[in-house]
PDB file of N, CA and C in Angstrom:
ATOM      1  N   UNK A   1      81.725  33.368 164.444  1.00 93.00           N
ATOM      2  CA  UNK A   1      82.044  32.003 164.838  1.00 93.00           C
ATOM      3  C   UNK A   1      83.193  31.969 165.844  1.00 93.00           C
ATOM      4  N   UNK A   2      83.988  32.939 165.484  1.00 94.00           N
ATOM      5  CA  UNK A   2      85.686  32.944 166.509  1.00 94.00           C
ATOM      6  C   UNK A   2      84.680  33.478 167.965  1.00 94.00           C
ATOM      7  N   UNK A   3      83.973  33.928 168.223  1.00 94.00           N
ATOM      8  CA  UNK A   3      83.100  34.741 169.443  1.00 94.00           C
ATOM      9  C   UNK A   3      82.713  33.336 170.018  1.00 94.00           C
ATOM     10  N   UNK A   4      81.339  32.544 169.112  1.00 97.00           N
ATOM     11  CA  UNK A   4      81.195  31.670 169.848  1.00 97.00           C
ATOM     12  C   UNK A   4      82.680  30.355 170.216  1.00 97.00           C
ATOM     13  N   UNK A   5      83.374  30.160 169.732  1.00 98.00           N
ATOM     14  CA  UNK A   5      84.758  29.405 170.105  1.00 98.00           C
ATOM     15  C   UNK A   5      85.304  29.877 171.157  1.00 98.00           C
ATOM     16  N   UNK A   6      85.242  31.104 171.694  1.00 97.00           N
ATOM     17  CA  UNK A   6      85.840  31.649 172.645  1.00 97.00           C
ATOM     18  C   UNK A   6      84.755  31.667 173.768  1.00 97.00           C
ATOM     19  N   UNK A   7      83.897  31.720 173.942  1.00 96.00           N
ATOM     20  CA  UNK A   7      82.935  31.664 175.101  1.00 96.00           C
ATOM     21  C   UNK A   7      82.949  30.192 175.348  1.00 96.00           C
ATOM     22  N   UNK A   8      82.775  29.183 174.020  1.00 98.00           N
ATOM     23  CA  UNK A   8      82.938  28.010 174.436  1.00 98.00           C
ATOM     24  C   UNK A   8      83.933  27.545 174.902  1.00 98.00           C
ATOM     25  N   UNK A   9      85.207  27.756 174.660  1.00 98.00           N
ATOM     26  CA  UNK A   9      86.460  27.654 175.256  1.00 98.00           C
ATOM     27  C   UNK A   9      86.304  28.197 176.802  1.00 98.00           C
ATOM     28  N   UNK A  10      85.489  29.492 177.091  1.00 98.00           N
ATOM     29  CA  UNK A  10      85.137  30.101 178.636  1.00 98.00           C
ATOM     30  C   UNK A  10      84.681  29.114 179.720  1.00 98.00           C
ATOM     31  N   UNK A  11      84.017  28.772 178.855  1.00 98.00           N
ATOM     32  CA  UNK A  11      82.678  27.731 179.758  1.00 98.00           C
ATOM     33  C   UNK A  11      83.530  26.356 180.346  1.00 98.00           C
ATOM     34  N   UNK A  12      84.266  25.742 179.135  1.00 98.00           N
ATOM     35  CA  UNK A  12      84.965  24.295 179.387  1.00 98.00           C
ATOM     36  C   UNK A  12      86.329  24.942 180.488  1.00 98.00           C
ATOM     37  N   UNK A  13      86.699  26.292 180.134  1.00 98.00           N
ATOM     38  CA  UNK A  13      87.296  26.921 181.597  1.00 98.00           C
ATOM     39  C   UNK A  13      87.078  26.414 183.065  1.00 98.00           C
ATOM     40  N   UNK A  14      85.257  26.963 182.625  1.00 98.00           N
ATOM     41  CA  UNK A  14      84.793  26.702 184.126  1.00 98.00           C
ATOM     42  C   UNK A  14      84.836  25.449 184.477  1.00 98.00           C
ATOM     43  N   UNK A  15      84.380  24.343 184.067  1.00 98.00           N
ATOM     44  CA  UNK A  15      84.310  22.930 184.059  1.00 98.00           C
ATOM     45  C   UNK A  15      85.812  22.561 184.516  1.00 98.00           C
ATOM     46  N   UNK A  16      87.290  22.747 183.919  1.00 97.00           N
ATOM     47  CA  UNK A  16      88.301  22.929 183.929  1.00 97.00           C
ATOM     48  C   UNK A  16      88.455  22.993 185.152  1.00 97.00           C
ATOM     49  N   UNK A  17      87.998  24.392 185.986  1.00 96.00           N
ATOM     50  CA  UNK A  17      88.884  24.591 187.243  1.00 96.00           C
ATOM     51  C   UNK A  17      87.964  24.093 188.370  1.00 96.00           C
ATOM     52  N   UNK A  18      86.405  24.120 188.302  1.00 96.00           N
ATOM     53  CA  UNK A  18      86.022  23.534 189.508  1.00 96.00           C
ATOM     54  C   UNK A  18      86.128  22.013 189.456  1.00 96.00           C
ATOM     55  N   UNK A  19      86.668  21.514 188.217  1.00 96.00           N
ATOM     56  CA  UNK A  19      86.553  19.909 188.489  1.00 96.00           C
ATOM     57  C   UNK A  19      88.135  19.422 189.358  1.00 96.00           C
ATOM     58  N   UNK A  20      88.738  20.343 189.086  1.00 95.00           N
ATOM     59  CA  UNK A  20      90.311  21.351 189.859  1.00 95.00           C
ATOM     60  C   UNK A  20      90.011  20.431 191.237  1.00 95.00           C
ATOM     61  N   UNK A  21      88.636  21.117 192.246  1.00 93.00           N
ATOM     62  CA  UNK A  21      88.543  21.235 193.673  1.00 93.00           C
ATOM     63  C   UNK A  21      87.599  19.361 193.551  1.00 93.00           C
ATOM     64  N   UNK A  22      87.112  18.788 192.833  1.00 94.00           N
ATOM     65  CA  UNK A  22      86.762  17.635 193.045  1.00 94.00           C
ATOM     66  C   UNK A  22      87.672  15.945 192.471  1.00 94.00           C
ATOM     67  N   UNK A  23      88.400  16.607 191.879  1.00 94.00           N
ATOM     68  CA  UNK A  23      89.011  15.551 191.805  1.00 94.00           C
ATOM     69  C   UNK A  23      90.350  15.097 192.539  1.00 94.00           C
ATOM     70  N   UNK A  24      90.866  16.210 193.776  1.00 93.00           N
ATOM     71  CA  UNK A  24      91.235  15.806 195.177  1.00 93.00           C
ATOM     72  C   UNK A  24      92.808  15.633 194.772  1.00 93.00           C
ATOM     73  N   UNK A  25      93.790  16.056 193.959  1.00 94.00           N
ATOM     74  CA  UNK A  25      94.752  15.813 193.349  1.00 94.00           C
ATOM     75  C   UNK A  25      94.862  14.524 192.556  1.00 94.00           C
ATOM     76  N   UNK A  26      94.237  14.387 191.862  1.00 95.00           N
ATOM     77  CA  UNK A  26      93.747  13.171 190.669  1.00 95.00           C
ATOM     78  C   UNK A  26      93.842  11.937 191.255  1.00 95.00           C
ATOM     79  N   UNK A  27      93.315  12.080 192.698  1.00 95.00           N
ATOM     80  CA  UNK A  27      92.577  10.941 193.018  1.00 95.00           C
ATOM     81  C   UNK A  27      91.691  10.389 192.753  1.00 95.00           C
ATOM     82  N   UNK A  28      90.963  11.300 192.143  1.00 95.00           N
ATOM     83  CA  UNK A  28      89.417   9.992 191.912  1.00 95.00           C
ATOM     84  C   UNK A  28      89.307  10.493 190.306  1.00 95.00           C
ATOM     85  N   UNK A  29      89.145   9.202 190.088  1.00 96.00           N
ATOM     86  CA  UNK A  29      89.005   9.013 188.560  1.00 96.00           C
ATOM     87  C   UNK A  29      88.278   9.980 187.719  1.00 96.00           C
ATOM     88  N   UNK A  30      86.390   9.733 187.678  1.00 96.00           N
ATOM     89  CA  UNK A  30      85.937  10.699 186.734  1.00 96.00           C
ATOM     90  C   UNK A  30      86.296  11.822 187.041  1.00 96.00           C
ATOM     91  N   UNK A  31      86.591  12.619 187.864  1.00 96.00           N
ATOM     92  CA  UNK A  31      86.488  13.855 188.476  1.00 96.00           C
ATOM     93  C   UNK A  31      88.168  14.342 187.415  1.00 96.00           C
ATOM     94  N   UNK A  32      89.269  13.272 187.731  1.00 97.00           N
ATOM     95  CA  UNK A  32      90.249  13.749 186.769  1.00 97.00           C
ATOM     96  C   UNK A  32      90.280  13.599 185.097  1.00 97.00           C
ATOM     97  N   UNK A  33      89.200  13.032 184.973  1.00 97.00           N
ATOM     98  CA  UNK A  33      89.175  12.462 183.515  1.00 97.00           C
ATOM     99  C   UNK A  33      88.139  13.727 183.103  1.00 97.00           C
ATOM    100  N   UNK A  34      87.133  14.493 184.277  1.00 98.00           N
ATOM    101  CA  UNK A  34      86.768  15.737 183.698  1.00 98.00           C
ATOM    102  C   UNK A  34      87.528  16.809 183.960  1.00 98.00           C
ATOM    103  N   UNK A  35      88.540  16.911 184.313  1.00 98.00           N
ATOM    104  CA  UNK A  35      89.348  18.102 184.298  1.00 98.00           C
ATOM    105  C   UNK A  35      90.440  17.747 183.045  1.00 98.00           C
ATOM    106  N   UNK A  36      90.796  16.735 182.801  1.00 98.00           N
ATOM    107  CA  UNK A  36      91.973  16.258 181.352  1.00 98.00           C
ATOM    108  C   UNK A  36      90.537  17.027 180.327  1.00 98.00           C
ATOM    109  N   UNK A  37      89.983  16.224 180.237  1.00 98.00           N
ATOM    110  CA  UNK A  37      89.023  16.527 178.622  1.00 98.00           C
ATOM    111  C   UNK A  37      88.277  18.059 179.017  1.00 98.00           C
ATOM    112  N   UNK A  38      87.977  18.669 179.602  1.00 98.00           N
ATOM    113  CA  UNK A  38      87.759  20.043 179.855  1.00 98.00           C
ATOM    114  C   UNK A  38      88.737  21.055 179.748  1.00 98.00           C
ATOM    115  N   UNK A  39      89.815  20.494 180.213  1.00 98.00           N
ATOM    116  CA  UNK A  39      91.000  21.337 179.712  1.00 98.00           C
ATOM    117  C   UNK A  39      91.889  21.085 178.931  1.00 98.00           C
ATOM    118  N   UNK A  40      91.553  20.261 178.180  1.00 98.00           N
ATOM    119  CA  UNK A  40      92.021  19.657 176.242  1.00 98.00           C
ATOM    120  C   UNK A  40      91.402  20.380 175.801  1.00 98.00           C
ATOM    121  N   UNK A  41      89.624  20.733 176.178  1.00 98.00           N
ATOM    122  CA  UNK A  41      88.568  21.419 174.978  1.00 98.00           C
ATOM    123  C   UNK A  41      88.820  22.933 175.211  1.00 98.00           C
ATOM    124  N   UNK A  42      88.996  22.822 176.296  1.00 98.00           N
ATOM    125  CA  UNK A  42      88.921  24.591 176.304  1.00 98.00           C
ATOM    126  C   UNK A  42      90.661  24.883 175.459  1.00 98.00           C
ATOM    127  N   UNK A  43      91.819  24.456 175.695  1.00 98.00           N
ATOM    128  CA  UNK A  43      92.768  25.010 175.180  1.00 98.00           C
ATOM    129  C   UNK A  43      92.660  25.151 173.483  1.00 98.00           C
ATOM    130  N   UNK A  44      92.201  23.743 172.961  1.00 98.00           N
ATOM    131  CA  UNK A  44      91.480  23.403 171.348  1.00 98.00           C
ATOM    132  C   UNK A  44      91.234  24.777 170.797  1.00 98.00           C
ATOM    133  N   UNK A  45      89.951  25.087 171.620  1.00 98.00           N
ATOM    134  CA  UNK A  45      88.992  25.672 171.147  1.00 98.00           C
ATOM    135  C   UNK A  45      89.493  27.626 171.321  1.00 98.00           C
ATOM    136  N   UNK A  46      89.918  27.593 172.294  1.00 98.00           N
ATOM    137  CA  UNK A  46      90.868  28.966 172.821  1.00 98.00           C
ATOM    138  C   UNK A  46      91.882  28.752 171.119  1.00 98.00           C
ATOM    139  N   UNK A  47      92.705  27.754 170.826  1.00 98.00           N
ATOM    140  CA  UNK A  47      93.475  28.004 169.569  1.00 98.00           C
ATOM    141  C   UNK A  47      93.019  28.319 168.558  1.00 98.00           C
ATOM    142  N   UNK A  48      92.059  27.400 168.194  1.00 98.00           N
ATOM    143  CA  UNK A  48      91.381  27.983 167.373  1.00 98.00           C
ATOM    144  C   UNK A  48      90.685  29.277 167.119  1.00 98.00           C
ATOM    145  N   UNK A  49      89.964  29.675 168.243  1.00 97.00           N
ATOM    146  CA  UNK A  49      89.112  30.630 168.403  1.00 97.00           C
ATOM    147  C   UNK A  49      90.659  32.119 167.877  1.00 97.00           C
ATOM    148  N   UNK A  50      91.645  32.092 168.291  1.00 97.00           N
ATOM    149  CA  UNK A  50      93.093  32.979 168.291  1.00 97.00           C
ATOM    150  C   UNK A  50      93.016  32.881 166.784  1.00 97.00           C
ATOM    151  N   UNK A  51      92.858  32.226 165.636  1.00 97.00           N
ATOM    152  CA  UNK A  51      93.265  32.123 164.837  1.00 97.00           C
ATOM    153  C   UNK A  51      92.917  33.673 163.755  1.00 97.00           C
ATOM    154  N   UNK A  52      91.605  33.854 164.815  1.00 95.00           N
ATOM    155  CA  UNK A  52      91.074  35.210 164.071  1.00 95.00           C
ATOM    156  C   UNK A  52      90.728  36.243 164.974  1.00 95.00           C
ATOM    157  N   UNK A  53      90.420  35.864 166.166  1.00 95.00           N
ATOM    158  CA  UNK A  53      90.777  37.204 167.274  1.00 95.00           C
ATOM    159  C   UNK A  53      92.017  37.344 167.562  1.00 95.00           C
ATOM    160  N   UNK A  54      92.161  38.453 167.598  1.00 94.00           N
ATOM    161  CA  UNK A  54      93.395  38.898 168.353  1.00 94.00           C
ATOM    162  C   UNK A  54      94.125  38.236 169.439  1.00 94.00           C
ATOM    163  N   UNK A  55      95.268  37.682 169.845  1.00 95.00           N
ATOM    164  CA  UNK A  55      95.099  37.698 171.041  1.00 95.00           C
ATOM    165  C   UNK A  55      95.284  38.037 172.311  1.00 95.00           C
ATOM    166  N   UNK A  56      95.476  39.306 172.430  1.00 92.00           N
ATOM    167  CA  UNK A  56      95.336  39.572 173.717  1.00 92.00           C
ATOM    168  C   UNK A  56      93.817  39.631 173.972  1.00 92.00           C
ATOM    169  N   UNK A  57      93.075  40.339 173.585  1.00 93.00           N
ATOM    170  CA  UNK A  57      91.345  39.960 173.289  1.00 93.00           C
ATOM    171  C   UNK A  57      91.232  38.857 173.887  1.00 93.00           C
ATOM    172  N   UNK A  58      91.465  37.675 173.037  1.00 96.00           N
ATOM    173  CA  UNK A  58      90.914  36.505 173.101  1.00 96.00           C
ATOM    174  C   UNK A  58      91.376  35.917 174.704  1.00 96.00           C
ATOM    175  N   UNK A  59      92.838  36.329 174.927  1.00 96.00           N
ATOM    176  CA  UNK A  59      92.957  35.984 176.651  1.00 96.00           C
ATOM    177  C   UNK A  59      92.739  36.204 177.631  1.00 96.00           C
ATOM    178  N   UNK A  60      92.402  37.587 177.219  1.00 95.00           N
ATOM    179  CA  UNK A  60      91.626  38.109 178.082  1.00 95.00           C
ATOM    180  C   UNK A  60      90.041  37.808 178.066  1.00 95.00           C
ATOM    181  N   UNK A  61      89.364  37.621 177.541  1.00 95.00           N
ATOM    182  CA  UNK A  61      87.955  37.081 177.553  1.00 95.00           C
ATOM    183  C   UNK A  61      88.337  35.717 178.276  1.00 95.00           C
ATOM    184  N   UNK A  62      88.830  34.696 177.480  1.00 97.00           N
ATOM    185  CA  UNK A  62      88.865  33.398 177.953  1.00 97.00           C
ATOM    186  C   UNK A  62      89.508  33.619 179.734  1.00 97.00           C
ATOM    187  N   UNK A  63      90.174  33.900 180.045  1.00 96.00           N
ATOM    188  CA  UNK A  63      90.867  34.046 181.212  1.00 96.00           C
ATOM    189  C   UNK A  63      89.948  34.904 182.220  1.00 96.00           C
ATOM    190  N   UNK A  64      88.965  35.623 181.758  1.00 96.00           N
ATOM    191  CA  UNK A  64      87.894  36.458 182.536  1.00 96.00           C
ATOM    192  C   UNK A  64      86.881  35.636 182.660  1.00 96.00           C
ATOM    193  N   UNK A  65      86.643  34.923 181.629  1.00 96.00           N
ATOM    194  CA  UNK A  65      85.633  33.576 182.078  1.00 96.00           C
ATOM    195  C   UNK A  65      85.382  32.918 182.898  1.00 96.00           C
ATOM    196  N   UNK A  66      86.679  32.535 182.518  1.00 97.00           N
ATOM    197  CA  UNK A  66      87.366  31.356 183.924  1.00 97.00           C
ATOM    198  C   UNK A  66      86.916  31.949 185.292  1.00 97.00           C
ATOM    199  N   UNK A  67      87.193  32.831 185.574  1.00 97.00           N
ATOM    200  CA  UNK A  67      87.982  33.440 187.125  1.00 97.00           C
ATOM    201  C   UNK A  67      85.968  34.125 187.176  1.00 97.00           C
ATOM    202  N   UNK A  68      85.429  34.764 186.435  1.00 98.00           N
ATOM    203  CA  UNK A  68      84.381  35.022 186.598  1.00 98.00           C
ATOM    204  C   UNK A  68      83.217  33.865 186.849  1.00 98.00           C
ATOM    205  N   UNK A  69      83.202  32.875 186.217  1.00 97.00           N
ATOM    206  CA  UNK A  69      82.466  31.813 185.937  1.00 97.00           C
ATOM    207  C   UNK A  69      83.088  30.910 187.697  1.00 97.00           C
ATOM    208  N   UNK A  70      84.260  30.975 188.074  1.00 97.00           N
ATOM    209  CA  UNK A  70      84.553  29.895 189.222  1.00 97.00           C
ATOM    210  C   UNK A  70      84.097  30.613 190.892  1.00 97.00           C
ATOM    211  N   UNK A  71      84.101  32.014 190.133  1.00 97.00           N
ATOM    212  CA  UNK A  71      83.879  32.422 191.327  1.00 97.00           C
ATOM    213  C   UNK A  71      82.516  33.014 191.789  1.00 97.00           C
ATOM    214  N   UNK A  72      81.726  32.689 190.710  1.00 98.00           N
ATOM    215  CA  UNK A  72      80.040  33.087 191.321  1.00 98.00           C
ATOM    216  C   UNK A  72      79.734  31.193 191.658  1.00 98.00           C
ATOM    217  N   UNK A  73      80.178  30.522 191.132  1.00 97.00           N
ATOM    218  CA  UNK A  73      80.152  29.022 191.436  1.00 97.00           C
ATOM    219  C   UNK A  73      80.462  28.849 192.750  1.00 97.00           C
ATOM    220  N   UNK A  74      81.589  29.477 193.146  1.00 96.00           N
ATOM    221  CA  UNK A  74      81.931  29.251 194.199  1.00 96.00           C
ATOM    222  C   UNK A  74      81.209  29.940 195.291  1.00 96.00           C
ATOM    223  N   UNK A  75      80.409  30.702 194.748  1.00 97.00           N
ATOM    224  CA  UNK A  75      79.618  31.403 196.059  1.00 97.00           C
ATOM    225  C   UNK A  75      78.635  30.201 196.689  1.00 97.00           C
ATOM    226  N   UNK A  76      77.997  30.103 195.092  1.00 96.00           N
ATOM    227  CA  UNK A  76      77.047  28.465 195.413  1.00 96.00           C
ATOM    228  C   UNK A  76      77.256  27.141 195.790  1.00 96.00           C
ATOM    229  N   UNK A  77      78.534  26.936 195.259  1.00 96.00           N
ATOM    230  CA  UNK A  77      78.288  25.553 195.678  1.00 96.00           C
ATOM    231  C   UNK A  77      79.508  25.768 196.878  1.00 96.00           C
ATOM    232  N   UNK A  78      80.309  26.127 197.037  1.00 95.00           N
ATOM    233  CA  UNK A  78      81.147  26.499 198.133  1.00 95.00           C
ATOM    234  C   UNK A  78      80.998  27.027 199.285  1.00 95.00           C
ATOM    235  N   UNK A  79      79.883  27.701 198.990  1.00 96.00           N
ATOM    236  CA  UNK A  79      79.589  28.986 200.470  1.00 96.00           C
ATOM    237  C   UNK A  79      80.515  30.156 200.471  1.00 96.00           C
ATOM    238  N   UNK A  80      81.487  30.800 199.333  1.00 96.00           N
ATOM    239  CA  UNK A  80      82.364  31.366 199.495  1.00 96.00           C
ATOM    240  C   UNK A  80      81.715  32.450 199.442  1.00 96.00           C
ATOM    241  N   UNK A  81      82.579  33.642 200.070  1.00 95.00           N
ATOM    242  CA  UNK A  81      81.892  34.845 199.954  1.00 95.00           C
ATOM    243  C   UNK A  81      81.158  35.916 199.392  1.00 95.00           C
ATOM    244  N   UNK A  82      80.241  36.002 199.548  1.00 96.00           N
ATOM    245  CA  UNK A  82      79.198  37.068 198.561  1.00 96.00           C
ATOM    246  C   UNK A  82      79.243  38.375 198.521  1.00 96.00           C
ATOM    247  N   UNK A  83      80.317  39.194 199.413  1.00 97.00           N
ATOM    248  CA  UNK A  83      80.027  40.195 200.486  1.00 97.00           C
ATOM    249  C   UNK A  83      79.962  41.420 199.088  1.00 97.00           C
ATOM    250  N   UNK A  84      79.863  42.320 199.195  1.00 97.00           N
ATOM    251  CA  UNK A  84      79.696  43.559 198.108  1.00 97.00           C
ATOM    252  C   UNK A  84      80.356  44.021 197.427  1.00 97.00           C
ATOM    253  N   UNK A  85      82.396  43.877 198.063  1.00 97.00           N
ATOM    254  CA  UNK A  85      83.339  43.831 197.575  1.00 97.00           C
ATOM    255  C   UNK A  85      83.496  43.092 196.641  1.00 97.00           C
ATOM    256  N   UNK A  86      83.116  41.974 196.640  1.00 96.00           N
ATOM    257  CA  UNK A  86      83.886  40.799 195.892  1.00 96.00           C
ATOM    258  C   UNK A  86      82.976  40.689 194.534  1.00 96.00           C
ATOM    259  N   UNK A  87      81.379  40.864 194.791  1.00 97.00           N
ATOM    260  CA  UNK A  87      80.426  41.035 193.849  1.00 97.00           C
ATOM    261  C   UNK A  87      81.005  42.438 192.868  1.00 97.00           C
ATOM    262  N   UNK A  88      81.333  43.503 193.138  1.00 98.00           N
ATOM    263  CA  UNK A  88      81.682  44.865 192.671  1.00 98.00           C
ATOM    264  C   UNK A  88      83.092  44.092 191.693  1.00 98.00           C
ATOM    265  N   UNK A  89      83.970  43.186 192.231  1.00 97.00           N
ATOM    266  CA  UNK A  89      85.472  43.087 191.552  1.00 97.00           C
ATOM    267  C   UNK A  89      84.807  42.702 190.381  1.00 97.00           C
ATOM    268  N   UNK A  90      84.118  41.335 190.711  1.00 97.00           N
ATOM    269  CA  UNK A  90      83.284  40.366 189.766  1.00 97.00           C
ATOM    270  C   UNK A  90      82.406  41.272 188.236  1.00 97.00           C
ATOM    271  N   UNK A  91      81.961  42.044 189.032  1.00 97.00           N
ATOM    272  CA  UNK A  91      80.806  43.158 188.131  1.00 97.00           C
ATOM    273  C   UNK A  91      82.570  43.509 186.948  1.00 97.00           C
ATOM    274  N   UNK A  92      83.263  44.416 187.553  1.00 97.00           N
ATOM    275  CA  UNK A  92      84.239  44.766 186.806  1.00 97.00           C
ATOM    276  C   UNK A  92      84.522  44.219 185.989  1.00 97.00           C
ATOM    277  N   UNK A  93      85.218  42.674 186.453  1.00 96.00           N
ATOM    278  CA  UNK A  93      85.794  41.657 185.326  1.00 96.00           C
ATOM    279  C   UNK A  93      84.855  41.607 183.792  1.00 96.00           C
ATOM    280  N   UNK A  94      83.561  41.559 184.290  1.00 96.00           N
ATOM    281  CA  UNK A  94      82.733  41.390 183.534  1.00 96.00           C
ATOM    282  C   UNK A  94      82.510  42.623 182.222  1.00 96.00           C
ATOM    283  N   UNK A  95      82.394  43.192 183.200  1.00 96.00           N
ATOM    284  CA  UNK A  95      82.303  44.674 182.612  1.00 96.00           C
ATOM    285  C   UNK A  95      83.872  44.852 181.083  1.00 96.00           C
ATOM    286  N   UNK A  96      84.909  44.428 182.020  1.00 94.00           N
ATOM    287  CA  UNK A  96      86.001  44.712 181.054  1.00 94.00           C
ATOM    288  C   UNK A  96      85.334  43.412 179.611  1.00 94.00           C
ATOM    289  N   UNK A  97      85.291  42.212 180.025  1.00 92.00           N
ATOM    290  CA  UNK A  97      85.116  41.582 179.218  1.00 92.00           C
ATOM    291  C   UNK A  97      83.967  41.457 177.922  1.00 92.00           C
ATOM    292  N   UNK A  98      83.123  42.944 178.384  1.00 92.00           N
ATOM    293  CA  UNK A  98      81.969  43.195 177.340  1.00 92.00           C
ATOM    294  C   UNK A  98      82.703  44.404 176.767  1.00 92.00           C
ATOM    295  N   UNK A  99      83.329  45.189 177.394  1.00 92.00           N
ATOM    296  CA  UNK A  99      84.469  46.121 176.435  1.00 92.00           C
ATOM    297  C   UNK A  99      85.150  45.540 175.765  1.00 92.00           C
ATOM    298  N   UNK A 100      85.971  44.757 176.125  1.00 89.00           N
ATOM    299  CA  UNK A 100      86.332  43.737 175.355  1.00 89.00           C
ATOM    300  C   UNK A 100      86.115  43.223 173.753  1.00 89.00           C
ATOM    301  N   UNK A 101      84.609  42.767 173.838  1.00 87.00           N
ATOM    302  CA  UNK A 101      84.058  42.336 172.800  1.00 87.00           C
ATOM    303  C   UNK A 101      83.414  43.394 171.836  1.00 87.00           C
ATOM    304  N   UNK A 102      83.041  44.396 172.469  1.00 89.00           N
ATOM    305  CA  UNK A 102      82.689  45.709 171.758  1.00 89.00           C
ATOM    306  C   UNK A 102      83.629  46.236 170.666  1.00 89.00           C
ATOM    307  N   UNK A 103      84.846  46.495 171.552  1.00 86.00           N
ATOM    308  CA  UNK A 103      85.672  46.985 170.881  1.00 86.00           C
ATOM    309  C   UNK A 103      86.698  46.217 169.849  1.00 86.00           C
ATOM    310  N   UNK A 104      85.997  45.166 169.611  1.00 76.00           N
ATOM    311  CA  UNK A 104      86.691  44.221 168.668  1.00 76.00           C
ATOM    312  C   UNK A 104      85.765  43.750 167.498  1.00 76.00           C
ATOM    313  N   UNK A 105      86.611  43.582 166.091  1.00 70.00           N
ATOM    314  CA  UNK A 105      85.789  43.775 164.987  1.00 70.00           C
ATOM    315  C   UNK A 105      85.863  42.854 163.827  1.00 70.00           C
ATOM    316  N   UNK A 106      86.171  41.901 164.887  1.00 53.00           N
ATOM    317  CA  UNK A 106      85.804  40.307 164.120  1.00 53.00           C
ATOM    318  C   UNK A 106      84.498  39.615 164.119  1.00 53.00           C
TER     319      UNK A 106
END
């Protein structure tokens, strides 16, 4: 259950930081009212989720989420770069974050 709390905490990450680039420095309303409640749920749920993972584990997953999850987003909806480098960093992050979970025994 602490596994799924922490991916879910990942995800409301992502929601979190690209709603970051649309709500224009909390100029426009829904756009800041989804970055407040996305990043209420993800911190919630990140506490909770700590209560029984570890946490350096747990910040590191949640925090690899984030940065993994904004930045294949950003290839798509941004146009940001795809180039082989950046795909290879991406692969890594990922990579650590399934070691991560392997090696943990909650």
């Amino acid at each position: 259950m602490a596994w799924f709390l922490l991916f879910s905490a990942g995800f409301a990450e992502i929601i979190f930081a690209l709603s970051l680039k649309y709500n224009q420095g909390f100029t426009k309303l829904w756009p800041s009212i989804i970055t407040m409640v996305s990043g209420g749920c993800s911190f919630y749920l990140l506490i909770i989720a700590i209560r029984t993972l570890p946490l350096g584990t747990a910040y590191a997953v949640w925090t690899g989420m984030g940065a993994v999850g904004v930045a294949v987003l950003g290839i798509f909806l941004f146009k940001e770069s795809s180039d082989w480098y950046r795909l290879l960093s991406i692969t890594l992050v990922v990579a650590g974050i399934i070691g991560l979970k392997l090696t943990d025994n909650a």
